[in-house]
GROMACS .gro file of C-alpha atoms in nm:
model
  400
    1MET     CA    1 -10.379   2.805  -0.482
    2GLU     CA    2 -10.361   2.798  -0.857
    3ASN     CA    3 -10.069   3.002  -0.999
    4HIS     CA    4 -10.164   3.290  -1.228
    5ILE     CA    5 -10.034   3.250  -1.579
    6PHE     CA    6  -9.884   3.574  -1.723
    7GLY     CA    7  -9.846   3.669  -2.082
    8VAL     CA    8  -9.510   3.801  -2.200
    9THR     CA    9  -9.637   4.155  -2.238
   10GLU     CA   10  -9.790   4.136  -1.890
   11VAL     CA   11  -9.456   4.040  -1.742
   12ASN     CA   12  -9.279   4.320  -1.926
   13ASN     CA   13  -9.539   4.572  -1.815
   14LEU     CA   14  -9.516   4.446  -1.458
   15VAL     CA   15  -9.139   4.485  -1.456
   16LYS     CA   16  -9.174   4.831  -1.611
   17LEU     CA   17  -9.427   4.922  -1.341
   18LEU     CA   18  -9.189   4.806  -1.070
   19LEU     CA   19  -8.894   4.994  -1.218
   20ASP     CA   20  -9.094   5.310  -1.280
   21GLY     CA   21  -9.210   5.297  -0.920
   22GLU     CA   22  -8.856   5.298  -0.783
   23PRO     CA   23  -8.760   5.665  -0.720
   24MET     CA   24  -8.388   5.591  -0.723
   25LEU     CA   25  -8.412   5.470  -1.083
   26GLN     CA   26  -8.597   5.778  -1.208
   27ASN     CA   27  -8.303   6.017  -1.179
   28ILE     CA   28  -7.995   5.802  -1.160
   29CYS     CA   29  -7.635   5.899  -1.243
   30VAL     CA   30  -7.422   5.623  -1.391
   31ARG     CA   31  -7.046   5.618  -1.453
   32GLY     CA   32  -6.910   5.404  -1.736
   33GLU     CA   33  -6.721   5.373  -2.060
   34LEU     CA   34  -6.895   5.437  -2.392
   35SER     CA   35  -6.920   5.136  -2.621
   36ASN     CA   36  -7.093   5.063  -2.954
   37TYR     CA   37  -7.186   5.429  -2.990
   38LYS     CA   38  -7.412   5.496  -3.291
   39MET     CA   39  -7.586   5.811  -3.409
   40TYR     CA   40  -7.882   5.748  -3.638
   41PRO     CA   41  -8.024   5.981  -3.903
   42SER     CA   42  -8.328   6.028  -3.681
   43GLY     CA   43  -8.105   6.210  -3.433
   44HIS     CA   44  -8.129   5.944  -3.164
   45HIS     CA   45  -7.809   5.807  -3.007
   46TYR     CA   46  -7.775   5.441  -2.902
   47PHE     CA   47  -7.484   5.304  -2.704
   48SER     CA   48  -7.376   5.094  -2.408
   49LEU     CA   49  -7.214   5.190  -2.080
   50LYS     CA   50  -6.975   4.931  -1.944
   51ASP     CA   51  -6.732   4.872  -1.664
   52PRO     CA   52  -6.499   4.575  -1.609
   53GLU     CA   53  -6.784   4.352  -1.490
   54GLY     CA   54  -7.098   4.457  -1.674
   55ALA     CA   55  -7.278   4.667  -1.931
   56ILE     CA   56  -7.611   4.845  -1.971
   57ARG     CA   57  -7.788   4.948  -2.289
   58CYS     CA   58  -7.861   5.321  -2.323
   59VAL     CA   59  -8.053   5.551  -2.550
   60MET     CA   60  -8.044   5.930  -2.580
   61PHE     CA   61  -8.325   6.076  -2.783
   62LYS     CA   62  -8.274   6.363  -3.026
   63SER     CA   63  -8.411   6.630  -2.791
   64ALA     CA   64  -8.147   6.545  -2.531
   65ALA     CA   65  -7.868   6.471  -2.782
   66MET     CA   66  -7.902   6.818  -2.937
   67LYS     CA   67  -7.785   6.965  -2.606
   68LEU     CA   68  -7.452   6.781  -2.620
   69ARG     CA   69  -7.160   7.021  -2.654
   70PHE     CA   70  -6.901   6.755  -2.736
   71ARG     CA   71  -6.881   6.453  -2.964
   72PRO     CA   72  -6.913   6.123  -2.772
   73GLU     CA   73  -6.664   5.858  -2.878
   74ASN     CA   74  -6.613   5.493  -2.794
   75GLY     CA   75  -6.382   5.442  -2.498
   76MET     CA   76  -6.465   5.779  -2.342
   77LYS     CA   77  -6.537   5.775  -1.967
   78VAL     CA   78  -6.859   5.964  -1.898
   79LEU     CA   79  -7.123   6.039  -1.637
   80VAL     CA   80  -7.478   5.987  -1.760
   81THR     CA   81  -7.803   6.088  -1.588
   82GLY     CA   82  -8.147   5.954  -1.673
   83ARG     CA   83  -8.401   5.690  -1.580
   84VAL     CA   84  -8.398   5.312  -1.598
   85THR     CA   85  -8.704   5.139  -1.739
   86VAL     CA   86  -8.817   4.856  -1.962
   87PHE     CA   87  -8.927   4.874  -2.322
   88PRO     CA   88  -9.227   4.634  -2.314
   89ARG     CA   89  -9.194   4.530  -2.674
   90ASP     CA   90  -8.867   4.340  -2.629
   91GLY     CA   91  -8.848   4.317  -2.251
   92ALA     CA   92  -8.500   4.467  -2.234
   93TYR     CA   93  -8.432   4.728  -1.971
   94GLN     CA   94  -8.217   5.025  -2.061
   95LEU     CA   95  -8.106   5.364  -1.942
   96TYR     CA   96  -8.286   5.657  -2.103
   97CYS     CA   97  -8.027   5.936  -2.087
   98ASN     CA   98  -8.101   6.301  -2.029
   99THR     CA   99  -7.745   6.436  -1.992
  100MET     CA  100  -7.391   6.319  -2.057
  101THR     CA  101  -7.065   6.476  -1.938
  102PRO     CA  102  -6.707   6.353  -1.968
  103GLU     CA  103  -6.572   6.224  -1.641
  104GLY     CA  104  -6.299   6.435  -1.485
  105VAL     CA  105  -6.333   6.735  -1.720
  106GLY     CA  106  -6.619   6.947  -1.840
  107ASP     CA  107  -6.801   6.876  -2.161
  108LEU     CA  108  -6.701   7.218  -2.297
  109ALA     CA  109  -6.334   7.139  -2.247
  110VAL     CA  110  -6.372   6.813  -2.436
  111ALA     CA  111  -6.570   6.982  -2.713
  112PHE     CA  112  -6.303   7.252  -2.738
  113GLU     CA  113  -6.020   7.000  -2.778
  114GLN     CA  114  -6.217   6.791  -3.027
  115LEU     CA  115  -6.297   7.086  -3.252
  116LYS     CA  116  -5.945   7.222  -3.216
  117ALA     CA  117  -5.797   6.890  -3.331
  118LYS     CA  118  -6.045   6.862  -3.620
  119LEU     CA  119  -5.980   7.212  -3.756
  120TYR     CA  120  -5.606   7.175  -3.708
  121ASP     CA  121  -5.608   6.859  -3.919
  122GLU     CA  122  -5.803   7.045  -4.189
  123GLY     CA  123  -5.541   7.321  -4.199
  124LEU     CA  124  -5.754   7.607  -4.064
  125PHE     CA  125  -5.473   7.709  -3.827
  126ASP     CA  126  -5.201   7.704  -4.095
  127PRO     CA  127  -4.987   8.022  -4.066
  128ALA     CA  128  -4.947   8.023  -4.446
  129HIS     CA  129  -5.318   8.106  -4.476
  130LYS     CA  130  -5.303   8.409  -4.246
  131LYS     CA  131  -5.320   8.750  -4.412
  132PRO     CA  132  -5.122   9.058  -4.305
  133LEU     CA  133  -5.311   9.343  -4.142
  134PRO     CA  134  -5.329   9.669  -4.342
  135ALA     CA  135  -5.082   9.928  -4.216
  136TYR     CA  136  -5.319  10.224  -4.254
  137PRO     CA  137  -5.683  10.104  -4.268
  138GLU     CA  138  -5.945  10.351  -4.384
  139LYS     CA  139  -6.243  10.150  -4.250
  140ILE     CA  140  -6.269   9.915  -3.953
  141ALA     CA  141  -6.562   9.673  -3.911
  142ILE     CA  142  -6.640   9.557  -3.557
  143VAL     CA  143  -6.854   9.245  -3.507
  144THR     CA  144  -6.963   9.238  -3.143
  145SER     CA  145  -7.243   9.328  -2.908
  146SER     CA  146  -7.352   9.689  -2.914
  147ALA     CA  147  -7.439   9.674  -2.544
  148GLY     CA  148  -7.109   9.551  -2.403
  149ALA     CA  149  -6.827   9.756  -2.259
  150ALA     CA  150  -6.586   9.601  -2.509
  151VAL     CA  151  -6.722   9.792  -2.809
  152HIS     CA  152  -6.705  10.125  -2.626
  153ASP     CA  153  -6.343  10.056  -2.527
  154MET     CA  154  -6.253   9.971  -2.886
  155ILE     CA  155  -6.421  10.279  -3.032
  156ARG     CA  156  -6.259  10.504  -2.772
  157ILE     CA  157  -5.911  10.366  -2.844
  158LEU     CA  158  -5.960  10.376  -3.222
  159ARG     CA  159  -6.066  10.742  -3.207
  160ARG     CA  160  -5.773  10.829  -2.986
  161ARG     CA  161  -5.510  10.640  -3.184
  162TYR     CA  162  -5.628  10.688  -3.543
  163PRO     CA  163  -5.927  10.922  -3.573
  164ILE     CA  164  -5.917  10.936  -3.952
  165ALA     CA  165  -6.037  10.573  -3.977
  166LYS     CA  166  -6.409  10.511  -4.014
  167VAL     CA  167  -6.554  10.261  -3.763
  168ILE     CA  168  -6.856  10.050  -3.864
  169LEU     CA  169  -7.030   9.843  -3.597
  170LEU     CA  170  -7.217   9.526  -3.694
  171PRO     CA  171  -7.410   9.446  -3.374
  172VAL     CA  172  -7.462   9.079  -3.291
  173ARG     CA  173  -7.534   8.866  -2.989
  174VAL     CA  174  -7.218   8.721  -2.842
  175GLN     CA  175  -7.371   8.474  -2.599
  176GLY     CA  176  -7.636   8.207  -2.629
  177ALA     CA  177  -7.753   7.968  -2.897
  178GLU     CA  178  -7.831   8.249  -3.143
  179ALA     CA  179  -7.486   8.406  -3.116
  180PRO     CA  180  -7.277   8.177  -3.345
  181PRO     CA  181  -7.495   8.213  -3.659
  182GLU     CA  182  -7.523   8.589  -3.604
  183ILE     CA  183  -7.146   8.631  -3.564
  184ALA     CA  184  -7.068   8.411  -3.865
  185GLY     CA  185  -7.329   8.590  -4.076
  186ALA     CA  186  -7.198   8.935  -3.984
  187ILE     CA  187  -6.841   8.833  -4.073
  188ARG     CA  188  -6.952   8.697  -4.410
  189TYR     CA  189  -7.158   9.013  -4.474
  190ALA     CA  190  -6.869   9.246  -4.385
  191ASP     CA  191  -6.634   9.049  -4.610
  192LYS     CA  192  -6.872   9.024  -4.906
  193TRP     CA  193  -6.953   9.395  -4.915
  194LYS     CA  194  -6.605   9.510  -4.806
  195ILE     CA  195  -6.741   9.696  -4.506
  196GLY     CA  196  -6.395   9.736  -4.359
  197ASP     CA  197  -6.028   9.696  -4.448
  198VAL     CA  198  -5.997   9.487  -4.133
  199ILE     CA  199  -6.257   9.309  -3.918
  200ILE     CA  200  -6.244   9.289  -3.538
  201THR     CA  201  -6.467   9.029  -3.374
  202GLY     CA  202  -6.488   8.940  -3.007
  203ARG     CA  203  -6.633   9.029  -2.672
  204GLY     CA  204  -6.533   9.102  -2.314
  205GLY     CA  205  -6.434   8.845  -2.055
  206GLY     CA  206  -6.649   8.579  -1.896
  207SER     CA  207  -6.670   8.210  -1.820
  208MET     CA  208  -6.603   7.941  -2.077
  209GLU     CA  209  -6.977   7.915  -2.130
  210ASP     CA  210  -6.998   8.291  -2.190
  211LEU     CA  211  -6.723   8.278  -2.453
  212TRP     CA  212  -6.848   7.961  -2.618
  213ALA     CA  213  -6.991   8.132  -2.928
  214PHE     CA  214  -6.633   8.195  -3.041
  215ASN     CA  215  -6.556   7.823  -3.009
  216ASP     CA  216  -6.830   7.743  -3.259
  217GLU     CA  217  -6.729   7.570  -3.584
  218ARG     CA  218  -6.952   7.801  -3.791
  219VAL     CA  219  -6.771   8.109  -3.662
  220ALA     CA  220  -6.432   7.946  -3.718
  221ARG     CA  221  -6.509   7.862  -4.080
  222ALA     CA  222  -6.654   8.208  -4.147
  223ILE     CA  223  -6.327   8.362  -4.025
  224TYR     CA  224  -6.116   8.117  -4.227
  225ASN     CA  225  -6.310   8.185  -4.550
  226CYS     CA  226  -6.295   8.562  -4.502
  227GLU     CA  227  -6.080   8.748  -4.756
  228THR     CA  228  -6.063   9.052  -4.527
  229PRO     CA  229  -5.805   9.023  -4.245
  230VAL     CA  230  -5.971   8.932  -3.915
  231ILE     CA  231  -5.857   9.010  -3.560
  232SER     CA  232  -5.998   8.786  -3.285
  233ALA     CA  233  -6.040   8.965  -2.952
  234VAL     CA  234  -6.219   8.741  -2.704
  235GLY     CA  235  -6.210   8.776  -2.326
  236HIS     CA  236  -5.893   8.853  -2.134
  237GLU     CA  237  -5.528   8.751  -2.172
  238PRO     CA  238  -5.561   8.389  -2.043
  239ASP     CA  239  -5.873   8.318  -2.250
  240VAL     CA  240  -5.811   8.124  -2.571
  241THR     CA  241  -6.083   8.034  -2.822
  242ILE     CA  242  -6.099   7.854  -3.154
  243SER     CA  243  -6.147   8.194  -3.321
  244ASP     CA  244  -5.804   8.298  -3.192
  245PHE     CA  245  -5.640   8.007  -3.373
  246VAL     CA  246  -5.820   8.069  -3.705
  247ALA     CA  247  -5.801   8.450  -3.717
  248ASP     CA  248  -5.522   8.634  -3.896
  249ALA     CA  249  -5.424   8.801  -3.568
  250ARG     CA  250  -5.511   8.740  -3.202
  251ALA     CA  251  -5.556   9.018  -2.950
  252SER     CA  252  -5.539   8.952  -2.577
  253THR     CA  253  -5.837   9.183  -2.517
  254PRO     CA  254  -6.078   9.391  -2.728
  255SER     CA  255  -5.879   9.702  -2.632
  256ASN     CA  256  -5.562   9.534  -2.753
  257ALA     CA  257  -5.738   9.454  -3.081
  258ALA     CA  258  -5.802   9.825  -3.137
  259GLU     CA  259  -5.435   9.894  -3.073
  260ILE     CA  260  -5.330   9.622  -3.319
  261ALA     CA  261  -5.571   9.732  -3.592
  262VAL     CA  262  -5.446  10.090  -3.635
  263PRO     CA  263  -5.125  10.286  -3.590
  264ASP     CA  264  -5.088  10.538  -3.312
  265GLN     CA  265  -5.131  10.890  -3.451
  266VAL     CA  266  -4.883  11.025  -3.193
  267GLU     CA  267  -4.614  10.783  -3.309
  268LEU     CA  268  -4.712  10.841  -3.671
  269LEU     CA  269  -4.684  11.219  -3.636
  270ARG     CA  270  -4.352  11.178  -3.457
  271TRP     CA  271  -4.226  10.958  -3.739
  272LEU     CA  272  -4.351  11.207  -4.001
  273ARG     CA  273  -4.179  11.495  -3.823
  274GLY     CA  274  -3.860  11.291  -3.806
  275ALA     CA  275  -3.889  11.202  -4.173
  276GLY     CA  276  -3.947  11.568  -4.257
  277GLU     CA  277  -3.640  11.669  -4.060
  278ARG     CA  278  -3.430  11.403  -4.231
  279MET     CA  279  -3.552  11.517  -4.572
  280GLU     CA  280  -3.473  11.878  -4.484
  281GLN     CA  281  -3.123  11.783  -4.370
  282LYS     CA  282  -3.058  11.585  -4.687
  283GLU     CA  283  -3.186  11.867  -4.909
  284THR     CA  284  -2.980  12.122  -4.717
  285ALA     CA  285  -2.669  11.908  -4.759
  286ARG     CA  286  -2.746  11.860  -5.129
  287LEU     CA  287  -2.794  12.233  -5.184
  288GLU     CA  288  -2.473  12.307  -4.996
  289ALA     CA  289  -2.282  12.064  -5.217
  290LEU     CA  290  -2.432  12.223  -5.528
  291ARG     CA  291  -2.343  12.567  -5.397
  292GLU     CA  292  -1.982  12.461  -5.344
  293LYS     CA  293  -1.972  12.310  -5.691
  294LEU     CA  294  -2.112  12.631  -5.838
  295GLU     CA  295  -1.851  12.839  -5.658
  296THR     CA  296  -1.576  12.610  -5.785
  297LEU     CA  297  -1.704  12.641  -6.139
  298ALA     CA  298  -1.733  13.019  -6.110
  299GLN     CA  299  -1.363  13.040  -6.030
  300LYS     CA  300  -1.254  12.848  -6.334
  301ARG     CA  301  -1.075  13.038  -6.618
  302VAL     CA  302  -1.352  12.967  -6.863
  303MET     CA  303  -1.595  13.158  -6.643
  304THR     CA  304  -1.362  13.454  -6.576
  305ASP     CA  305  -1.231  13.492  -6.938
  306HIS     CA  306  -1.508  13.440  -7.193
  307LEU     CA  307  -1.263  13.391  -7.484
  308ALA     CA  308  -1.039  13.157  -7.292
  309TYR     CA  309  -1.241  12.855  -7.397
  310VAL     CA  310  -1.227  12.953  -7.765
  311GLN     CA  311  -0.853  13.021  -7.743
  312ASP     CA  312  -0.789  12.690  -7.573
  313LYS     CA  313  -0.989  12.507  -7.837
  314ARG     CA  314  -0.809  12.699  -8.115
  315MET     CA  315  -0.473  12.586  -7.972
  316GLU     CA  316  -0.600  12.233  -7.952
  317LEU     CA  317  -0.715  12.260  -8.315
  318VAL     CA  318  -0.373  12.384  -8.429
  319HIS     CA  319  -0.209  12.102  -8.240
  320VAL     CA  320  -0.442  11.850  -8.400
  321GLN     CA  321  -0.376  11.999  -8.745
  322GLN     CA  322  -0.003  11.967  -8.690
  323ARG     CA  323  -0.039  11.610  -8.582
  324LEU     CA  324  -0.259  11.531  -8.880
  325GLY     CA  325  -0.006  11.696  -9.115
  326ASP     CA  326   0.282  11.501  -8.964
  327LEU     CA  327   0.084  11.181  -8.988
  328ALA     CA  328  -0.010  11.253  -9.350
  329ALA     CA  329   0.351  11.339  -9.446
  330GLY     CA  330   0.482  11.027  -9.283
  331GLN     CA  331   0.217  10.816  -9.450
  332LEU     CA  332   0.297  10.974  -9.791
  333ALA     CA  333   0.669  10.916  -9.747
  334ARG     CA  334   0.606  10.550  -9.664
  335LYS     CA  335   0.384  10.514  -9.969
  336ARG     CA  336   0.647  10.675 -10.191
  337GLN     CA  337   0.916  10.443 -10.062
  338GLY     CA  338   0.690  10.148 -10.128
  339PHE     CA  339   0.611  10.272 -10.477
  340ALA     CA  340   0.982  10.318 -10.557
  341ALA     CA  341   1.059   9.966 -10.441
  342LEU     CA  342   0.777   9.822 -10.649
  343ALA     CA  343   0.887  10.025 -10.954
  344ALA     CA  344   1.246   9.900 -10.916
  345SER     CA  345   1.123   9.541 -10.891
  346LEU     CA  346   0.904   9.591 -11.198
  347ASP     CA  347   1.186   9.750 -11.393
  348ALA     CA  348   1.419   9.464 -11.311
  349MET     CA  349   1.165   9.224 -11.454
  350SER     CA  350   1.101   9.430 -11.773
  351PRO     CA  351   1.195   9.254 -12.108
  352LEU     CA  352   1.330   9.585 -12.233
  353LYS     CA  353   1.595   9.562 -11.967
  354VAL     CA  354   1.705   9.229 -12.112
  355LEU     CA  355   1.704   9.369 -12.464
  356GLY     CA  356   1.926   9.652 -12.348
  357ARG     CA  357   2.194   9.401 -12.263
  358GLY     CA  358   2.224   9.288 -12.633
  359TYR     CA  359   1.942   9.042 -12.663
  360ALA     CA  360   1.665   9.057 -12.927
  361MET     CA  361   1.301   8.938 -12.940
  362ALA     CA  362   1.150   8.790 -13.260
  363GLN     CA  363   0.780   8.785 -13.343
  364ASN     CA  364   0.591   8.638 -13.636
  365LYS     CA  365   0.345   8.834 -13.841
  366THR     CA  366   0.069   8.761 -13.586
  367GLY     CA  367   0.274   8.903 -13.302
  368GLN     CA  368   0.352   8.566 -13.143
  369ILE     CA  369   0.696   8.555 -12.979
  370LEU     CA  370   0.926   8.298 -13.136
  371LYS     CA  371   1.064   8.073 -12.866
  372SER     CA  372   1.182   7.779 -13.083
  373TYR     CA  373   1.312   7.717 -13.439
  374GLN     CA  374   0.993   7.520 -13.490
  375ASP     CA  375   0.788   7.842 -13.454
  376ALA     CA  376   0.923   7.970 -13.795
  377ALA     CA  377   0.986   7.835 -14.145
  378PRO     CA  378   1.206   7.954 -14.430
  379GLY     CA  379   1.044   8.243 -14.610
  380ASP     CA  380   0.848   8.370 -14.301
  381ARG     CA  381   0.875   8.738 -14.228
  382VAL     CA  382   0.955   8.812 -13.867
  383THR     CA  383   0.987   9.130 -13.667
  384VAL     CA  384   1.293   9.161 -13.444
  385THR     CA  385   1.288   9.397 -13.148
  386LEU     CA  386   1.632   9.523 -13.034
  387GLY     CA  387   1.754   9.723 -12.735
  388GLU     CA  388   1.707  10.030 -12.948
  389GLY     CA  389   1.446  10.004 -13.226
  390GLY     CA  390   1.387   9.693 -13.439
  391LEU     CA  391   1.395   9.542 -13.787
  392THR     CA  392   1.199   9.319 -14.023
  393ALA     CA  393   1.369   9.011 -14.172
  394THR     CA  394   1.292   8.710 -14.388
  395VAL     CA  395   1.383   8.365 -14.257
  396GLU     CA  396   1.616   8.191 -14.503
  397GLU     CA  397   1.668   7.875 -14.302
  398VAL     CA  398   1.611   7.733 -13.951
  399HIS     CA  399   1.855   7.537 -13.737
  400PRO     CA  400   1.748   7.286 -13.475
   0.00000   0.00000   0.00000
């Protein structure tokens, strides 16, 4: 019997036919480690699954990859479901993946930790970025579902605790694929138009899947970029979402968020009454002190005798005049003594005093005092001043 000769494409199609006809390979679940993972601009993902002894090529088309809720990474252990077949063009068989989940933990848990680490590294959880909540908000914006019990609980508590605040509800879906863009858009809208002095966003409890909208990166970034303080109130006490880490304040429940957002009017009124009482006590004490001071002043002599003040000042004036007179007399006496001493010194130095002791002073006709025989010549007329009076003489001769 002559053997049939197959073309390459025939062989590939035959193998594909055999593999496609095997039911076990049409919905198979494979465990392995991701390797050579690549995401192309087309949206298709190509990678390999390997174990210690082998590897298989895999592809996940865009339609399936869009359903991934975590970011696959090389070295990650995963469970993949899909079908095994051959691509006739190159004859290589590969696993066409429909789903992928991390082994040992859910894909949502992995996605949560991945996004948490990413935003932490970017600084979205930095306490320095968190804004303080207003002490007495006038308007409160709530971003949540209008149909849930959470919004009714928040409104009831806000009205009971602080009824003067205006509550504005921005209804959004809080579950499903449409929820994240709606929540992020409502937060941006409330912040842009200053709808409230504080924004509360959240929902009631549920599974991790139910709360997943508040683990969305779009919601996280909308909260981070919001200039208005944001309170995250998602689920119950044990529930923690990415929104809780980014928000300016975290509430354990939506009801707790309402309690955090506003003061309690009962406590506020109690504080105001206490402050009023303290002010009254201080004013009473101040008035009592002023009253005592007034009584003390009323008993003083100046208040009982109207001329007493003038008389006291007159006595002080007389005393001051006496002191000024004494000071002036003493100063004058010291000046007189000084003048007498100066006059005595001047008199002792006077040339007339010398003349009085028998000396004489000669002057030429120009009034120059003759100090030497050389200052005169025979025949010069000189004036001689004596102790009493003077005379005029003619020089007959000079002697050296």
